[in-house]
Short mmCIF file of C-alpha atoms in Angstrom, two decimals:
data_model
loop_
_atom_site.label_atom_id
_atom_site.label_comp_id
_atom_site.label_asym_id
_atom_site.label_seq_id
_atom_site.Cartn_x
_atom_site.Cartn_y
_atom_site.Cartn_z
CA UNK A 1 76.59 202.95 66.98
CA UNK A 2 75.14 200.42 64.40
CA UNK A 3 77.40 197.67 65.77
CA UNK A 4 74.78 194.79 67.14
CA UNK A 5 74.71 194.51 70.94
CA UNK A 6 77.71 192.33 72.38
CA UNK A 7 79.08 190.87 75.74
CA UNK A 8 82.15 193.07 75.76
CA UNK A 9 79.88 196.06 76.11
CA UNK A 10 79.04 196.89 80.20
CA UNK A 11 75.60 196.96 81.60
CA UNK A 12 74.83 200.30 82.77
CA UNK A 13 73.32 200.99 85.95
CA UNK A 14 71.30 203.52 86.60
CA UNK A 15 71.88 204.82 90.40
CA UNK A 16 74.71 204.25 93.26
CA UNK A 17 72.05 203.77 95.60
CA UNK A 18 71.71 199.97 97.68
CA UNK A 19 70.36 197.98 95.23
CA UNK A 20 72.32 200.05 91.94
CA UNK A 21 75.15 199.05 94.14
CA UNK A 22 74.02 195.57 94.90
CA UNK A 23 73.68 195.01 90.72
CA UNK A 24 76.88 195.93 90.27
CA UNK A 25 78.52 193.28 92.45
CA UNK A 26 76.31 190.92 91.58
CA UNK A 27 77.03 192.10 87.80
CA UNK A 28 80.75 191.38 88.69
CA UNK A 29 79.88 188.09 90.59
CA UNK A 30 78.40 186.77 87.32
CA UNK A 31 81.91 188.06 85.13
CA UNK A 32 79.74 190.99 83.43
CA UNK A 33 81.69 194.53 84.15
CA UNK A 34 78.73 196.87 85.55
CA UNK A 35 79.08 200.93 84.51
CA UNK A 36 76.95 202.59 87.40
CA UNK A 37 76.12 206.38 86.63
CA UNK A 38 74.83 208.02 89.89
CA UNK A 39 73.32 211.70 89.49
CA UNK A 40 74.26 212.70 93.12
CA UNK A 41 77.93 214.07 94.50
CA UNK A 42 78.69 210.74 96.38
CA UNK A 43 77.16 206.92 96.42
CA UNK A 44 73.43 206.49 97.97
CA UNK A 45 73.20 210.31 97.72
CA UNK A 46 69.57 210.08 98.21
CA UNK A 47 70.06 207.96 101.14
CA UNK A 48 71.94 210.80 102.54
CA UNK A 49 68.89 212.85 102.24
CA UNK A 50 67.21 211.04 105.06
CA UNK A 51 70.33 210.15 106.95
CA UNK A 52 69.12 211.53 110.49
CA UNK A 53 65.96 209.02 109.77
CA UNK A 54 66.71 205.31 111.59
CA UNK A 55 65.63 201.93 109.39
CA UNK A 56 62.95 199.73 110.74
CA UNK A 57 65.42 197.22 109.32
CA UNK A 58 68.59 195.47 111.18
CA UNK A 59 72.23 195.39 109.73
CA UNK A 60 71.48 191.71 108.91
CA UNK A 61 69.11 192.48 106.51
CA UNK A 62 70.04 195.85 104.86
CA UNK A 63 73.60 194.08 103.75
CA UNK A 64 73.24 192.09 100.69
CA UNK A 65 75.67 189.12 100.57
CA UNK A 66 77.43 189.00 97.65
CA UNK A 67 78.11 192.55 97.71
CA UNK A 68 79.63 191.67 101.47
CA UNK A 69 81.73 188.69 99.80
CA UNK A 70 83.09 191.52 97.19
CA UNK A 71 83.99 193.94 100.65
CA UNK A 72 85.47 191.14 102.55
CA UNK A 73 89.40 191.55 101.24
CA UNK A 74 89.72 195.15 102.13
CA UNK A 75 88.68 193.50 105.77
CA UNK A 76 85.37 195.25 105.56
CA UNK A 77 83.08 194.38 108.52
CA UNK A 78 79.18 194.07 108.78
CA UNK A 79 77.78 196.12 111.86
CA UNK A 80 76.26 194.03 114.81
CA UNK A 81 73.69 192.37 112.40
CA UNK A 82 70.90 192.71 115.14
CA UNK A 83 71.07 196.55 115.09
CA UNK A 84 69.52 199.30 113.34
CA UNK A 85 71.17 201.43 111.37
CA UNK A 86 70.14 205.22 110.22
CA UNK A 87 70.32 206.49 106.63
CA UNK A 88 73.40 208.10 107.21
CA UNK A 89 74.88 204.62 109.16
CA UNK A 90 74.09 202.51 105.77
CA UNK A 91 75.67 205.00 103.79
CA UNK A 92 78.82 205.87 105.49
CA UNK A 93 79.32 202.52 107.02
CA UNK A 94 78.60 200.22 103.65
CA UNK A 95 77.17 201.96 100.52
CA UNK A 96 80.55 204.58 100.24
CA UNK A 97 82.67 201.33 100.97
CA UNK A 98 81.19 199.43 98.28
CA UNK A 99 81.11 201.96 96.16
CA UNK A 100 84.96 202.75 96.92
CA UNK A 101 85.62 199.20 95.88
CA UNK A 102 83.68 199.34 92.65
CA UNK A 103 86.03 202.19 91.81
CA UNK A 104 86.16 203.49 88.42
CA UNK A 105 82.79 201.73 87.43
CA UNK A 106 80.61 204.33 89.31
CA UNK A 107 80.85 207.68 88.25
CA UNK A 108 79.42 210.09 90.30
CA UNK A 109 77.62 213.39 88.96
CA UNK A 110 75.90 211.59 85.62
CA UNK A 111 72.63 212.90 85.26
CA UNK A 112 70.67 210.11 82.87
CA UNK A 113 69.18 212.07 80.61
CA UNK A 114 67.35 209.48 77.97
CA UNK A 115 67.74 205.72 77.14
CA UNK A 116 67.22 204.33 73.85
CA UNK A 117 68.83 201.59 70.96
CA UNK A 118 71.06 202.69 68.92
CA UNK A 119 69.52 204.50 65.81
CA UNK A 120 66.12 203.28 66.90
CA UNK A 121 63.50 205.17 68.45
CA UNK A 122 60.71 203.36 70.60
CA UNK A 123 58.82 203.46 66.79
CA UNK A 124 61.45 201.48 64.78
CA UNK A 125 60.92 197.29 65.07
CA UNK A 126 63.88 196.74 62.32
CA UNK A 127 66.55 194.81 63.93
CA UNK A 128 66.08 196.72 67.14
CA UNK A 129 67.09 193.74 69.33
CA UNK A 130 70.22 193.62 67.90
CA UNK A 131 71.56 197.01 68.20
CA UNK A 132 73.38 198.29 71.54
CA UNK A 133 71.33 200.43 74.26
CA UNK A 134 72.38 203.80 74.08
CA UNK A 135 72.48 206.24 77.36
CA UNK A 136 72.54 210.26 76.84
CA UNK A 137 74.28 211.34 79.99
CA UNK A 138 75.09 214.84 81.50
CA UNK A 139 77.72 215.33 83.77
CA UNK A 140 77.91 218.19 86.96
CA UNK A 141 79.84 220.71 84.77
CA UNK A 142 76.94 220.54 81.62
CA UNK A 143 78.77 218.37 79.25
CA UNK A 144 77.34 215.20 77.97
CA UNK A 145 77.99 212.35 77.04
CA UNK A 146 76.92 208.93 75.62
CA UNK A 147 77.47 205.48 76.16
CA UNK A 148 76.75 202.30 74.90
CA UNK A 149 75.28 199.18 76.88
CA UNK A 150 74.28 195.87 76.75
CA UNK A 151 72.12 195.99 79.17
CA UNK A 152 70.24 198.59 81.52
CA UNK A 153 69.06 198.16 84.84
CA UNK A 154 67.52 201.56 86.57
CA UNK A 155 67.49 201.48 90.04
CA UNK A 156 66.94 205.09 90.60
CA UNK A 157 65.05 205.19 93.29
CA UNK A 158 61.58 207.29 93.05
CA UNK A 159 63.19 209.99 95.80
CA UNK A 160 63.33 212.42 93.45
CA UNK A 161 59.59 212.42 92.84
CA UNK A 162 57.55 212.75 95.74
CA UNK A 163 53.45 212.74 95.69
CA UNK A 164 51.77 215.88 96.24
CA UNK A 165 49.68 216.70 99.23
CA UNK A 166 46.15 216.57 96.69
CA UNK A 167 43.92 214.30 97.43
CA UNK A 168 43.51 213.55 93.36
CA UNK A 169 46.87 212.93 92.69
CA UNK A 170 47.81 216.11 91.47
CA UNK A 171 49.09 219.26 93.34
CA UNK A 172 46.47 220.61 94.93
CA UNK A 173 45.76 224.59 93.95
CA UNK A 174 48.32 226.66 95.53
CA UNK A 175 50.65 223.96 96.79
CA UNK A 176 53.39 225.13 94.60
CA UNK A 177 53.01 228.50 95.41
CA UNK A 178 52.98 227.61 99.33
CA UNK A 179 56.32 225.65 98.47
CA UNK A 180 58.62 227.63 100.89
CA UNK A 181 56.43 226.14 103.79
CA UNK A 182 56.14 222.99 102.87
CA UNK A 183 58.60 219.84 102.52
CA UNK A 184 58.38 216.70 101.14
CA UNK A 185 60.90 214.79 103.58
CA UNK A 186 61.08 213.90 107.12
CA UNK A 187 62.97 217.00 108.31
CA UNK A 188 65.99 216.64 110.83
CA UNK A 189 64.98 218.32 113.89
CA UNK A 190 68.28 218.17 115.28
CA UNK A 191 69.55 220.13 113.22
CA UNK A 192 69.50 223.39 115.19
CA UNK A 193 68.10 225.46 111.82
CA UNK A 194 65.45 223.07 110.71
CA UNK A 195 64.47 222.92 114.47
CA UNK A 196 63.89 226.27 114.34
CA UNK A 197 61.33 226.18 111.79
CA UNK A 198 59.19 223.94 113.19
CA UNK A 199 59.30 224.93 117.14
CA UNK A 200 56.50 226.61 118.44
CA UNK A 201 54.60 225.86 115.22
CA UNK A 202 51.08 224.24 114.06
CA UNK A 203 52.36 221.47 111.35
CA UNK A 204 50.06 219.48 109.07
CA UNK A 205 51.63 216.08 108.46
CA UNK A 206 49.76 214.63 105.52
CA UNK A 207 50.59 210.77 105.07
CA UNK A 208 49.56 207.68 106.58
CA UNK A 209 52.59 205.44 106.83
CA UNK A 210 56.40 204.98 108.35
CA UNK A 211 57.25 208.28 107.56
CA UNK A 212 54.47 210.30 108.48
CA UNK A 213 54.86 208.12 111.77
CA UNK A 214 58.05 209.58 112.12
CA UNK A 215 57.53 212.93 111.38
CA UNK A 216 54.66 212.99 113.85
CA UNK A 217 56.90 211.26 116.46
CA UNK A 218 59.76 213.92 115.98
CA UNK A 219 57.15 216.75 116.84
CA UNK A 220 55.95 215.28 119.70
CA UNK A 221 59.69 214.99 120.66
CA UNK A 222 59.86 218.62 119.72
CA UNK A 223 56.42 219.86 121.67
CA UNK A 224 57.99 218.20 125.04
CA UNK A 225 61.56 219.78 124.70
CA UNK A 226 61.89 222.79 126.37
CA UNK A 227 62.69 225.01 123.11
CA UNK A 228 59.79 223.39 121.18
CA UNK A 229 56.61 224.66 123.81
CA UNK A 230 53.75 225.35 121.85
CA UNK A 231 54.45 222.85 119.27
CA UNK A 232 51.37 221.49 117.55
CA UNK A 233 50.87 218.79 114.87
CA UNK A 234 47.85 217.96 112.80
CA UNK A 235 48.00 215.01 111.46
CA UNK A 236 46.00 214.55 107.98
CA UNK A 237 44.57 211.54 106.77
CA UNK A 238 42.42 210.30 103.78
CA UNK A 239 40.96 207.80 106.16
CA UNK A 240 39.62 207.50 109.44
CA UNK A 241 40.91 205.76 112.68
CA UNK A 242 41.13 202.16 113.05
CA UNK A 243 42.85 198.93 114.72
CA UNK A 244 45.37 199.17 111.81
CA UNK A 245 46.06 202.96 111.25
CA UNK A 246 49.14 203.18 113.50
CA UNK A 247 50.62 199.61 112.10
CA UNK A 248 51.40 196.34 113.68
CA UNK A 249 52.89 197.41 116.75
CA UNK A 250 53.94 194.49 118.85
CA UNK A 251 52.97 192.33 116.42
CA UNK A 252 55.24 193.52 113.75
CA UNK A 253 58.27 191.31 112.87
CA UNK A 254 60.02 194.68 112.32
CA UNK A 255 59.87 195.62 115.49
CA UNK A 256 61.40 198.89 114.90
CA UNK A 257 58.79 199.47 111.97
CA UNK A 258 56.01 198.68 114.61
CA UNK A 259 57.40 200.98 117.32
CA UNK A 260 57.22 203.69 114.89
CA UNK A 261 53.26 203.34 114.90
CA UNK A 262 53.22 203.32 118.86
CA UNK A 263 55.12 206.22 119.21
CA UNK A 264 52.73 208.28 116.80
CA UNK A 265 49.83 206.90 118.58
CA UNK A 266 51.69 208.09 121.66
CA UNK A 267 51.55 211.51 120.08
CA UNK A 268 48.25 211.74 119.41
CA UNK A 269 47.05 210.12 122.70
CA UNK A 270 49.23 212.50 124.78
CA UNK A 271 47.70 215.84 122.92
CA UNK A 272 51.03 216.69 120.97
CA UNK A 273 48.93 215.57 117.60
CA UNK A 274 45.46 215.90 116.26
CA UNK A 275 44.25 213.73 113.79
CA UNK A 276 41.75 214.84 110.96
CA UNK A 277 40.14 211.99 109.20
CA UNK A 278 38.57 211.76 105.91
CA UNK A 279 39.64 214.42 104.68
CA UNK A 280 41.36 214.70 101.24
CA UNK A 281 42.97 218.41 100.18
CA UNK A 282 41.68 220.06 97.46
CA UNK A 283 43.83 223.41 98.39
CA UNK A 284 46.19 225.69 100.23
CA UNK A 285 45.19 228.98 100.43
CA UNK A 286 46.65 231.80 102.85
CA UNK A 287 45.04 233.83 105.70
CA UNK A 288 45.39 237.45 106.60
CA UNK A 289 48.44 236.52 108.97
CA UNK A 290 50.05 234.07 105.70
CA UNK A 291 49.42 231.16 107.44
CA UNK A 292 48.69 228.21 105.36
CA UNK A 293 44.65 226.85 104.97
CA UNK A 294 44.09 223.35 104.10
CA UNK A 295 40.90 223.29 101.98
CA UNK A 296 39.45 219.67 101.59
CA UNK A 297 37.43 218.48 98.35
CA UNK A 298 34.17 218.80 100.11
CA UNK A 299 34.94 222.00 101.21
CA UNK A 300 35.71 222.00 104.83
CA UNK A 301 38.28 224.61 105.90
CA UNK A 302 41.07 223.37 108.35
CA UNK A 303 42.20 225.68 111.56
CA UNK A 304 45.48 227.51 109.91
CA UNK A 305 49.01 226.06 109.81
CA UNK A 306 52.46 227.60 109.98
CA UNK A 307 53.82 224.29 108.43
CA UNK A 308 53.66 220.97 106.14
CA UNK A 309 55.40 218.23 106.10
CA UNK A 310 53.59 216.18 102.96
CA UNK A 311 54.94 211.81 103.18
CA UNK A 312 52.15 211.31 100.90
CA UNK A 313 54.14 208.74 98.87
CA UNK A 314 56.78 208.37 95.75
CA UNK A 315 56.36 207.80 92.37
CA UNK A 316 58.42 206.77 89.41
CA UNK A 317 60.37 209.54 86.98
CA UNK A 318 59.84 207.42 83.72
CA UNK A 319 60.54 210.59 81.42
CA UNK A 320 64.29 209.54 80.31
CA UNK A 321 62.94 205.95 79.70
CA UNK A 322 60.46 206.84 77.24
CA UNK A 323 62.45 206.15 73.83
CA UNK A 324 62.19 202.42 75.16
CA UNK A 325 59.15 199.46 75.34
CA UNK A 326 57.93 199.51 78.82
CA UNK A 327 55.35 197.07 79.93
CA UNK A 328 53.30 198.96 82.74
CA UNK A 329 50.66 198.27 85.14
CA UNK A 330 48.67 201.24 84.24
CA UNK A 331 47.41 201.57 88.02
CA UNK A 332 50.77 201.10 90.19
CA UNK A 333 53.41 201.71 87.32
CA UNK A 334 55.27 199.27 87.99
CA UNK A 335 56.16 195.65 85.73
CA UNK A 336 53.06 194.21 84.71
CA UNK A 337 54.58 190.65 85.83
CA UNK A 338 55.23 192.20 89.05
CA UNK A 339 51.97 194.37 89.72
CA UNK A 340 49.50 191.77 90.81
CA UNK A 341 52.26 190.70 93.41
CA UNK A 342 52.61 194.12 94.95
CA UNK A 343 49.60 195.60 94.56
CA UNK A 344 48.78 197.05 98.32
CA UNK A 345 45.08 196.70 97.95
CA UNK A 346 46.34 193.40 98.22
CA UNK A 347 49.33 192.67 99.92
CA UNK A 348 51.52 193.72 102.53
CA UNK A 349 55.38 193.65 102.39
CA UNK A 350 55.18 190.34 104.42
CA UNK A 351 53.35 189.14 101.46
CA UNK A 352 54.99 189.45 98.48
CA UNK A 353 55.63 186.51 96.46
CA UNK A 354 58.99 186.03 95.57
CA UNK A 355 59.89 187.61 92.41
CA UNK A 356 62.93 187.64 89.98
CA UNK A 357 63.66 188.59 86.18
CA UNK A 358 60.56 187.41 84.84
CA UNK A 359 58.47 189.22 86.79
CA UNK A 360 60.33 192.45 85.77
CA UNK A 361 61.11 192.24 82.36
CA UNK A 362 59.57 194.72 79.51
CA UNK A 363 58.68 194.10 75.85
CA UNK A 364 61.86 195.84 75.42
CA UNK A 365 64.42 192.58 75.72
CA UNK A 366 67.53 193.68 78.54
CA UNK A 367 65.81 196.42 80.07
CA UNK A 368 64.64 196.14 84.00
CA UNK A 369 63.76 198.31 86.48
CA UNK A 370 64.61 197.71 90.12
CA UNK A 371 64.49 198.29 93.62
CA UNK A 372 61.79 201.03 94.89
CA UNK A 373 61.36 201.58 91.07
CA UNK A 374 60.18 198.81 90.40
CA UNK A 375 57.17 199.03 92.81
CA UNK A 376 56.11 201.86 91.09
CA UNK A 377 53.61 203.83 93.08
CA UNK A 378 53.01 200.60 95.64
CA UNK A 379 54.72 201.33 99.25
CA UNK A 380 56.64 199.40 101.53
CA UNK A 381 59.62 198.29 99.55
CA UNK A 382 62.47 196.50 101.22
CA UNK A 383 66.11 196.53 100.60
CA UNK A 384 65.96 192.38 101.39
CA UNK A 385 63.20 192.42 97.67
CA UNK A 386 65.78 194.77 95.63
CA UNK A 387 69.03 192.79 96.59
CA UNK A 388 66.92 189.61 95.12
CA UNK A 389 65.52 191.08 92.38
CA UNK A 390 69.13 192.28 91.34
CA UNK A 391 70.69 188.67 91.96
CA UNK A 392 67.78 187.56 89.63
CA UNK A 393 68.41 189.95 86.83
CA UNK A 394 72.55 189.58 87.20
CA UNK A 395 71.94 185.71 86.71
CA UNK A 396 69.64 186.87 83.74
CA UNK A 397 71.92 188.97 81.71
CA UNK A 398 74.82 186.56 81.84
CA UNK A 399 72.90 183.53 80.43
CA UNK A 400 72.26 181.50 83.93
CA UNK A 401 68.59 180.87 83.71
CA UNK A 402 68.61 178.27 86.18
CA UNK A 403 70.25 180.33 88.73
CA UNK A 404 68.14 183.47 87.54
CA UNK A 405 64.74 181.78 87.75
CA UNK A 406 65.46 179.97 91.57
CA UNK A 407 64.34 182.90 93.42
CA UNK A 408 64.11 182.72 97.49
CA UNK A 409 63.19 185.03 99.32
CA UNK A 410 61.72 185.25 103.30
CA UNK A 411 60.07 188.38 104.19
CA UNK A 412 59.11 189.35 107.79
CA UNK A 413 55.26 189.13 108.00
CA UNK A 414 52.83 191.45 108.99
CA UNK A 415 49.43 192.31 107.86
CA UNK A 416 49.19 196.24 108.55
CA UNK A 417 51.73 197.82 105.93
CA UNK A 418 50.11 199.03 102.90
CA UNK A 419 50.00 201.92 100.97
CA UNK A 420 47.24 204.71 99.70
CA UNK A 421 45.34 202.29 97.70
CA UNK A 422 44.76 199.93 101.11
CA UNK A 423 43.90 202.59 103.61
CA UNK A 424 41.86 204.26 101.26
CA UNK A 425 39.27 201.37 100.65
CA UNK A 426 38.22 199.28 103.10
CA UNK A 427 39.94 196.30 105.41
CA UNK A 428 36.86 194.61 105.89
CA UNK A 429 34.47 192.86 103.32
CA UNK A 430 31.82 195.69 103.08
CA UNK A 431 28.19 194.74 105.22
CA UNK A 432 25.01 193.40 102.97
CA UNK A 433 23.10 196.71 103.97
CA UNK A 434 24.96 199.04 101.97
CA UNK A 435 27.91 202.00 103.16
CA UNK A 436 28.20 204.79 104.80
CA UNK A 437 30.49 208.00 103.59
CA UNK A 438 31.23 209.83 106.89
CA UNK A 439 32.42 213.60 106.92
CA UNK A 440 35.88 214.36 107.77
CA UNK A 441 36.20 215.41 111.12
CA UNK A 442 38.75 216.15 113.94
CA UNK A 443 39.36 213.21 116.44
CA UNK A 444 41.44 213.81 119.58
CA UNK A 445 42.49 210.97 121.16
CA UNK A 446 43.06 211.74 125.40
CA UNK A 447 43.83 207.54 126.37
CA UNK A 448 43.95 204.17 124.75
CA UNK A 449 39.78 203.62 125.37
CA UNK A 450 39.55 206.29 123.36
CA UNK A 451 41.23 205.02 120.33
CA UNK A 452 38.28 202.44 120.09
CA UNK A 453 35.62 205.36 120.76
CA UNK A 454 36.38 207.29 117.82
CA UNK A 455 36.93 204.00 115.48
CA UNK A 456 33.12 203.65 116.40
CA UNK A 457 32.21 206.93 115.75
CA UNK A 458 34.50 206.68 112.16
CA UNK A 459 34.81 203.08 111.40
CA UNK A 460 38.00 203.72 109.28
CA UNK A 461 39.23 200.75 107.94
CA UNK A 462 35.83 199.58 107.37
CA UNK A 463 33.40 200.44 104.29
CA UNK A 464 32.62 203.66 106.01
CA UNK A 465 36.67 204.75 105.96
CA UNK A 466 36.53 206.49 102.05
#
């Protein structure tokens, strides 16, 4: 293990999700053999997870190309590139296939444990660029393992680690306990148990983006079906109502990703959703009947719930990473080099600068993080950024800096995706006469005038929006 770092060893990758999957072909494009350990029973396991949820993104741009060129002998087909697939499409239809002709080089059921050098902890400067990377594994019957590398790029995803429904950042007080009636995931309301659950119910979706979109959507679906009467969402946000809060709608170059904002709009304008501004939650406490009450930090008391579904965000597991040099934005954790260029008080997904190995390398030489990792805590990730970034990094590693610093990349523009750190401040340069904090309150909104009624009333959006 004190042998110094060579070519011949492979360049681990962590996840057999898209863009873990994407590395490893373009790993193999550049004549470096890729070793991709994937924690889950079968490739893009965590894309499985949400597999009844559709993309906002077409075939044509959820298919990276090199990992197509690699599929293209076994007479491997891309879908109708103008059509959107779900979770469960990308996985079945391309990850699985890709990762069938990777073959031996994924193994499936490796649990990453801890990344380090060989005989150096994160303390020890002597030589340290010289020796291998090391990676502690454990595999689905306990035993463990490690392997050498040359490299290591983690693309494992932040699924693992949702946000909690706290308004601070941290679980608010009796979350965990209230875990049995809560999730953290769109849930599948076709499927005839999970349906169950949540028909006839009162269900706090806390979250202000795609996926609380869809989650409120589904309900709505739900309240009108004939088995769902009496359904009831509440829909949570740390902000009020504004122009922006239910995304770009026609305007959106993703026009699936826009039509997800109308149809929660929908919701709420047809009665099948309330929304509760300002409000950020301190607590979940229980009533006589066990029902769940949302207690905000100011210390208004919501009308009980049966349900929550929290899409609060992700963020980064960086635990088995920390024997290793990380450079991290200490706001978004994510690649210094790459924070400024994501950072959604900033920028939209439309807007991201183009980005490559540079902008994700660490003080620790031959380590990267990718994919949704690699945004850290920012939002609105997509697969079209990873599959570059990956290309990037591939180049990189084998020595192509030409190649690896000529990155490209055309994002579809809009300027209404952001994440918590956007819709919690303000869209609009704050007016000379000071702000205004307004109290959380519950808006109902009966028809499209009214949207604009109770955006005057609680200017979210603006200064007034905290």
């Amino acid at each position: 293990m004190n042998a110094p770092a060579t070519p011949e060893l492979p360049v681990v990758v962590i996840g057999a999700g898209p863009v873990g999957l994407a590395a490893a072909a373009h790993l193999l494009d550049q004549g470096i053999e890729p070793l991709v350990l994937e924690a889950g029973r079968k490739a893009g396991a965590a894309v499985r997870e949400w597999a009844h949820v559709r993309l906002f993104s077409t075939w044509g741009e959820v298919v990276d190309p090199v990992a197509e060129k690699l599929l293209a002998p076994t007479g491997w087909t891309r879908p109708d590139p103008a059509t959107w697939p779900s979770g469960g499409d990308w996985a079945e239809q391309y990850l699985q296939p890709l990762a069938d002709v990777l073959g031996d080089r994924v193994r499936l059921g490796a649990t990453v444990t801890g990344v380090s050098r060989a005989g150096r902890d994160r303390i020890v400067d002597a030589d340290r660029e010289q020796q291998p990377f090391v990676v502690h594994l454990t595999h689905a019957d306990g035993r463990e393992e490690r392997v050498s590398a040359r490299s290591v790029i983690d693309a494992s995803g932040t699924w693992a680690t949702p946000s909690p429904a706290g308004g601070s950042g941290l679980a608010a007080l009796g979350e965990r306990a209230a875990t049995g009636r809560i999730t953290y995931r769109v849930p599948d309301l076709k499927d005839p148990a999970i349906r169950s659950r949540y028909a006839g119910t009162r269900t706090a979706v806390i979250g202000s983006g795609a996926s609380a979109f869809t989650a409120l959507a589904y309900l709505a679906d739900l309240a009108k079906s004939k088995d769902g009467r009496g359904t009831k969402g509440v829909w949570i946000l740390r902000r009020g109502i504004s122009g922006s809060t239910f995304g770009g709608g026609e305007a959106d170059q993703l026009p699936a990703r826009g039509a997800l904002g109308l149809a929660a709009k929908a919701a709420v304008n047809d009665g099948h959703a309330d929304a509760v501004t300002g409000f950020r939650t301190e607590a979940v406490e229980r009533d006589a009947d066990g029902r769940l009450v949302l207690v905000g930090e100011d210390g208004r008391r919501l009308d009980a719930v049966d349900e929550m579904i929290v899409l609060t965000g992700f963020r980064p597991d960086l635990s088995f990473l920390d024997e290793l040099r990380l450079g991290l934005d200490e706001r978004l954790q994510a690649p210094v080099g790459l924070a400024p260029l994501i950072d959604p008080n900033q920028h939209s997904c439309g807007t991201v600068y183009p980005h490559g190995h540079r902008e994700l390398a660490h003080p620790e030489p031959g380590v990267y993080l990718v994919g949704m990792k690699s945004y850290g805590r920012a939002p609105t990730f997509l697969a079209m950024t990873g599959y570059e970034q990956v290309r990037s990094v591939a180049a990189a590693i084998a020595g192509d800096l030409a190649s690896a610093d000529r990155v490209e990349l055309t994002l579809p523009e809009t300027g209404v995706c952001g994440g918590a750190g956007l819709f919690d401040t303000s869209d609009t340069k704050e007016p000379d006469d000071g702000c205004c904090v307004p109290n959380p309150q519950l808006v109902q909104l009966g028809a499209p005038a009214a949207v604009g009624a109770a955006a005057e009333e609680a200017p979210a959006g603006g200064c007034c929006s905290s």
